[in-house]
Short mmCIF file of C-alpha atoms and ligand atoms in Angstrom, two decimals:
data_model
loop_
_atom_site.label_atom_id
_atom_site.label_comp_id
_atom_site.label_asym_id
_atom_site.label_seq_id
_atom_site.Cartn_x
_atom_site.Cartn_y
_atom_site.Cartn_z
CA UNK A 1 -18.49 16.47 -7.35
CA UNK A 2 -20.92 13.23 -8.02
CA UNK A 3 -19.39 9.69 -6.89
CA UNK A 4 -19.89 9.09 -10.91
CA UNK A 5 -18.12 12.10 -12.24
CA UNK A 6 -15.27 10.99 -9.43
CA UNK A 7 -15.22 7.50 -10.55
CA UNK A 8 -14.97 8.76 -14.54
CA UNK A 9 -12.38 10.84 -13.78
CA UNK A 10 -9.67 8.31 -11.53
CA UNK A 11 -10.80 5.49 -14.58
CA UNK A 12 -8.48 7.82 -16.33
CA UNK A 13 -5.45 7.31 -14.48
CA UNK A 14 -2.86 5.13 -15.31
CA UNK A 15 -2.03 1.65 -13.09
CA UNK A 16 1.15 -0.51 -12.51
CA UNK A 17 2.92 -0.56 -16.22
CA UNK A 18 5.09 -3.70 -14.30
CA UNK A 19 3.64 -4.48 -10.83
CA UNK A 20 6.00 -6.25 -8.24
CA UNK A 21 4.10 -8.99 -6.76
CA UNK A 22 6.60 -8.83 -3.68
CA UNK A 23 5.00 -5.62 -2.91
CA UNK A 24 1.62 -6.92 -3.99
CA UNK A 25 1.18 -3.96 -6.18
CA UNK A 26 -2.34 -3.67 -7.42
CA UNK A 27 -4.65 -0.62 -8.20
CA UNK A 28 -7.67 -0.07 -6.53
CA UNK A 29 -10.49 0.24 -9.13
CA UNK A 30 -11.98 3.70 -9.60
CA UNK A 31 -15.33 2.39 -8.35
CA UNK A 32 -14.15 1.35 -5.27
CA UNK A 33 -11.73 4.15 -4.76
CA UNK A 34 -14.39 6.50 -5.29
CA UNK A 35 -16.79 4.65 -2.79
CA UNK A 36 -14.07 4.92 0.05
CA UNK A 37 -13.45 8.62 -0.16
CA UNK A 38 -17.56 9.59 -0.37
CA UNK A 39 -17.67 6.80 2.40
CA UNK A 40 -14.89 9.29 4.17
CA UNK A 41 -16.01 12.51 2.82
CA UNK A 42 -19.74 11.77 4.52
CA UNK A 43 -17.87 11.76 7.95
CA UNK A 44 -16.21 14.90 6.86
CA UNK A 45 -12.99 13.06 6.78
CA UNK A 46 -11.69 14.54 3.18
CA UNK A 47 -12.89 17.80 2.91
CA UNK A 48 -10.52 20.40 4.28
CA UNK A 49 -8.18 18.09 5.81
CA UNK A 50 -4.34 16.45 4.94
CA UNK A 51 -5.13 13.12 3.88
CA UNK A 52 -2.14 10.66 3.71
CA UNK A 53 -2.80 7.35 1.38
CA UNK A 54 0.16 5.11 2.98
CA UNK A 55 1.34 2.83 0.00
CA UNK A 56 -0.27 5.54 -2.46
CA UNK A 57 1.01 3.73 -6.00
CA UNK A 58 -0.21 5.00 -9.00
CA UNK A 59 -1.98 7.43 -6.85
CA UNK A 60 -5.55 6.40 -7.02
CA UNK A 61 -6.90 7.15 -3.57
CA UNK A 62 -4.65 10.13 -3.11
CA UNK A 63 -5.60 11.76 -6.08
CA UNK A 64 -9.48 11.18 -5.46
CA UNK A 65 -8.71 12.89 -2.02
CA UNK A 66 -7.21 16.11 -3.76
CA UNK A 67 -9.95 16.11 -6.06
CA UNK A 68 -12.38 16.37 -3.64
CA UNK A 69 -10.87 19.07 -1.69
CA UNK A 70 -8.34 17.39 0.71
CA UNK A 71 -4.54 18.64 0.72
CA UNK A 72 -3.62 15.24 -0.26
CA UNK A 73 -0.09 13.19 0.81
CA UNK A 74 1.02 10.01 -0.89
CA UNK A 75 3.46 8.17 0.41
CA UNK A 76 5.65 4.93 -1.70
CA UNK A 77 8.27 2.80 -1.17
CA UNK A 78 8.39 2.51 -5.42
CA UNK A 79 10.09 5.15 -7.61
CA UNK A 80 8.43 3.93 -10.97
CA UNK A 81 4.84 3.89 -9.02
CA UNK A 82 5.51 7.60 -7.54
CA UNK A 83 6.53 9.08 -11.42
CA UNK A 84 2.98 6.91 -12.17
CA UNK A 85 1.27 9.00 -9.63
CA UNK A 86 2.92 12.44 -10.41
CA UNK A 87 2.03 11.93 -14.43
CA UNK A 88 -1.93 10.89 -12.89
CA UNK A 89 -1.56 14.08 -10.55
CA UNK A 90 -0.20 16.08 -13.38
CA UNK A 91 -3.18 14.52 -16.08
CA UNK A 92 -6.53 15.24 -13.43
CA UNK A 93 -4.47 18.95 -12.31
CA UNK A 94 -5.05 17.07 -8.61
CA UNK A 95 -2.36 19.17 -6.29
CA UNK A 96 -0.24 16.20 -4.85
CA UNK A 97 2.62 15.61 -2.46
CA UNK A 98 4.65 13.00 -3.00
CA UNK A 99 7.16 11.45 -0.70
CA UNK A 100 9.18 8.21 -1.49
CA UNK A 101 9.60 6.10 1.92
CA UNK A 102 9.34 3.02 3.80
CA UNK A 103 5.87 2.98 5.55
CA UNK A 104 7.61 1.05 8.23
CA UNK A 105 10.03 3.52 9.27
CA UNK A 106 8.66 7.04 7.70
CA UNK A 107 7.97 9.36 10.22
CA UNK A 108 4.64 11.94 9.02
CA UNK A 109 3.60 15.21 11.28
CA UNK A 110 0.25 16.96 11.02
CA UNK A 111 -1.97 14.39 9.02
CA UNK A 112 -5.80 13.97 9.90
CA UNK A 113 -7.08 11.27 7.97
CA UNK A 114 -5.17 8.15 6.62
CA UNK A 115 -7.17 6.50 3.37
CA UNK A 116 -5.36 3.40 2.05
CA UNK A 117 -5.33 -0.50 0.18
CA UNK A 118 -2.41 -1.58 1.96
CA UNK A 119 -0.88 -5.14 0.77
CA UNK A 120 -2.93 -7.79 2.51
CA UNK A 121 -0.07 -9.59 3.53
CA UNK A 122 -0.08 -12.39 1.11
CA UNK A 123 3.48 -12.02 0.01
CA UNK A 124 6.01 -11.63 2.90
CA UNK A 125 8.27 -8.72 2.04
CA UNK A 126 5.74 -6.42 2.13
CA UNK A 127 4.67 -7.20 5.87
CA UNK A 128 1.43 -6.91 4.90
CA UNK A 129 -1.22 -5.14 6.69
CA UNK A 130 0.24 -5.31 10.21
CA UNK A 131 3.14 -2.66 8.91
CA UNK A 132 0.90 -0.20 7.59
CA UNK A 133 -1.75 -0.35 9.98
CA UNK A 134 0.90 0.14 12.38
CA UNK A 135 2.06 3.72 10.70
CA UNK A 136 -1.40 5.08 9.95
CA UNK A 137 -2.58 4.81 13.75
CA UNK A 138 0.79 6.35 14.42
CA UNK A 139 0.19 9.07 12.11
CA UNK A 140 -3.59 10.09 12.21
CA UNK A 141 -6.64 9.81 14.72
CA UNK A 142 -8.89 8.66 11.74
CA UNK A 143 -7.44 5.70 9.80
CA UNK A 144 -9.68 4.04 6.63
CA UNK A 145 -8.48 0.99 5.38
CA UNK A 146 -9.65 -2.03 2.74
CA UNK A 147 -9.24 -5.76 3.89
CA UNK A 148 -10.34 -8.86 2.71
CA UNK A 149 -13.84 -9.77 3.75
CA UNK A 150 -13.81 -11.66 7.68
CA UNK A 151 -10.77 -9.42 8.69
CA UNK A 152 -12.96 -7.82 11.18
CA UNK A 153 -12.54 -9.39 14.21
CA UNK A 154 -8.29 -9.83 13.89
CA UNK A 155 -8.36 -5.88 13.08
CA UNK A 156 -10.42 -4.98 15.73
CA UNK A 157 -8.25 -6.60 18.21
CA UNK A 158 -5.15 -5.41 16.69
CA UNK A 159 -5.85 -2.08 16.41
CA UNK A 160 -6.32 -1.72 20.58
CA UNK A 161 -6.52 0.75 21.85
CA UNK A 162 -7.67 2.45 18.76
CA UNK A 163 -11.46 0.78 18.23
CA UNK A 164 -13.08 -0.30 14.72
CA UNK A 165 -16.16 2.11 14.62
CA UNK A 166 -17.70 1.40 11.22
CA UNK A 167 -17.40 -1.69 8.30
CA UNK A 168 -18.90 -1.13 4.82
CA UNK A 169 -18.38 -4.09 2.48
CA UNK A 170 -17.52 -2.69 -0.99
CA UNK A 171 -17.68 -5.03 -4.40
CA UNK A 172 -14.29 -5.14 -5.52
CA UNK A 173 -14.07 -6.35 -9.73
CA UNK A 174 -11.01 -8.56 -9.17
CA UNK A 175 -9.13 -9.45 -12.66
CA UNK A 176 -8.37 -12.54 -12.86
CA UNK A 177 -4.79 -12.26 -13.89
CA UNK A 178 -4.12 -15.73 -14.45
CA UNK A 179 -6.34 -16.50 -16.58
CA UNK A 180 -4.90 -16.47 -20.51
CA UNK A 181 -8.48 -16.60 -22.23
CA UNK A 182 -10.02 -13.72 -21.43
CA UNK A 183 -9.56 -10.47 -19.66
CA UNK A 184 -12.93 -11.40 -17.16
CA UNK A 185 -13.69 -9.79 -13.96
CA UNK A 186 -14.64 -11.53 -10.89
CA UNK A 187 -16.59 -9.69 -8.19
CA UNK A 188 -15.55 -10.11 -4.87
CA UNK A 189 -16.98 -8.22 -1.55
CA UNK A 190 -13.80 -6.61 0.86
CA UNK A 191 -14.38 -4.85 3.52
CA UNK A 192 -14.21 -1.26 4.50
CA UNK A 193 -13.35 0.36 7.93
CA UNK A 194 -12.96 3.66 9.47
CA UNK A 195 -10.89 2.85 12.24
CA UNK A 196 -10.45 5.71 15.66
CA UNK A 197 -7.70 6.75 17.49
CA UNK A 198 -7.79 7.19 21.24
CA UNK A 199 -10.93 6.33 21.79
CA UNK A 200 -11.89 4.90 25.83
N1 SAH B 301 -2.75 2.73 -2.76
C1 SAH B 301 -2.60 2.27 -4.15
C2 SAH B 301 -1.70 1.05 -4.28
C3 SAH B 301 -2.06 -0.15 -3.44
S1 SAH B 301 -0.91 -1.50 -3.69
C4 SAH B 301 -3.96 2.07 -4.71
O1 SAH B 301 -4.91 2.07 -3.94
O2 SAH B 301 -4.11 1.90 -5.92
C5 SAH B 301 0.14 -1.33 -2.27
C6 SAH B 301 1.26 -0.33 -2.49
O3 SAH B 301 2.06 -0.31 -1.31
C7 SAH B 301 2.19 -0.65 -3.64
O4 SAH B 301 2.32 0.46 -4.49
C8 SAH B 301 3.54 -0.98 -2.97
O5 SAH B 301 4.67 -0.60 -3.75
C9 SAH B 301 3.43 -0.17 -1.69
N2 SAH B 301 4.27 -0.67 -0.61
C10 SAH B 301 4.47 -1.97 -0.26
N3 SAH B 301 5.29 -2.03 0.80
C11 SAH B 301 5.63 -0.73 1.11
C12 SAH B 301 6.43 -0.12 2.11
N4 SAH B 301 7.05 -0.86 3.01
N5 SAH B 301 6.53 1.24 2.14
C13 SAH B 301 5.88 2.02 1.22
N6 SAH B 301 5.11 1.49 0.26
C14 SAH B 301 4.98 0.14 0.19
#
């Protein structure tokens, strides 16, 4: 499948109908969802393996994963977001499992690859990043993740022993939220990493 045709197909899905700031819900765009999976499906990180989106939501990056050929896993803390994700699941025919947990205390067997937008930390009862970054290097060798741009160096450091191999900045249309004129985009560049366990 073309990163287009990907990108038409998750513009489909449905987002937060009432997102919980607390939990700094928010859906990843379908352009930059479908940048990080061909970004993880070049290293052959999709493909063929279980791919676990930690903090899945509406489903977005899971989803993409199952759609292009990964036995995908999404796991949220959120009942209303999971039923979001089985109804996008259910709408693309993506074959999805679901699990409702805590990232910080859900224990996951057999995963390969972690994809995921986990909360950048802005709000405090959702630990931010730390939490999640935490699980997914518990849970899988090859961990992808989307930060805010100059994150680099305070990942890479937390992260030891696990090493920050690659960084691909990605132009993220923010909506500005707050604003009650006009439903206007602002781009904004995050950054992308594929993170590796157990490297020397
Ligand atoms: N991965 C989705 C959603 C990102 S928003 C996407 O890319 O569109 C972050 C998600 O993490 C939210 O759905 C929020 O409910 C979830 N979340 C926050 N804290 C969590 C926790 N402790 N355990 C599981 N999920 C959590």
């Amino acid at each position: 499948m073309k990163k287009k045709q990907l990108e038409m197909m998750l513009e489909r899905l449905e987002g937060f109908s009432q997102p919980s700031p607390e939990r700094e819900q928010y859906s990843t765009p379908a352009t930059v969802a479908a940048e990080m999976l061909y970004l993880a499906a070049v290293r052959g990180d999709i493909q063929g393996c279980t791919v676990c989106d930690l903090g899945c939501g509406t489903g977005v990056l899971a989803i993409g994963a199952a759609l292009m050929g990964g036995n995908a896993v999404g796991v949220e803390i959120d009942a209303g977001a999971l039923a979001a994700a089985r109804r996008n699941a259910d709408l693309l025919k993506a074959p999805l499992h679901l699990l409702r947990a805590d990232v910080r205390t859900v224990e996951l067997r057999g995963i390969d690859t972690v994809i995921m937008n986990p909360p950048f930390g802005a709000q405090k009862a959702s630990q931010g990043d730390r939490a999640f970054l935490c699980r997914a290097l518990q849970t899988a060798d090859v961990v992808y993740s989307l930060h805010n741009r100059g994150s680099a160096a305070f990942i890479r450091s937390f992260v030891k022993p696990a090493t920050l191999e690659e960084m691909y900045l990605i132009t993220y249309p923010l909506k500005r939220c707050f604003d009650f004129h006009s439903k206007s985009v602002k781009m904004i560049e995050v950054e992308f990493y594929r993170i590796v366990r157990g490297s020397p």
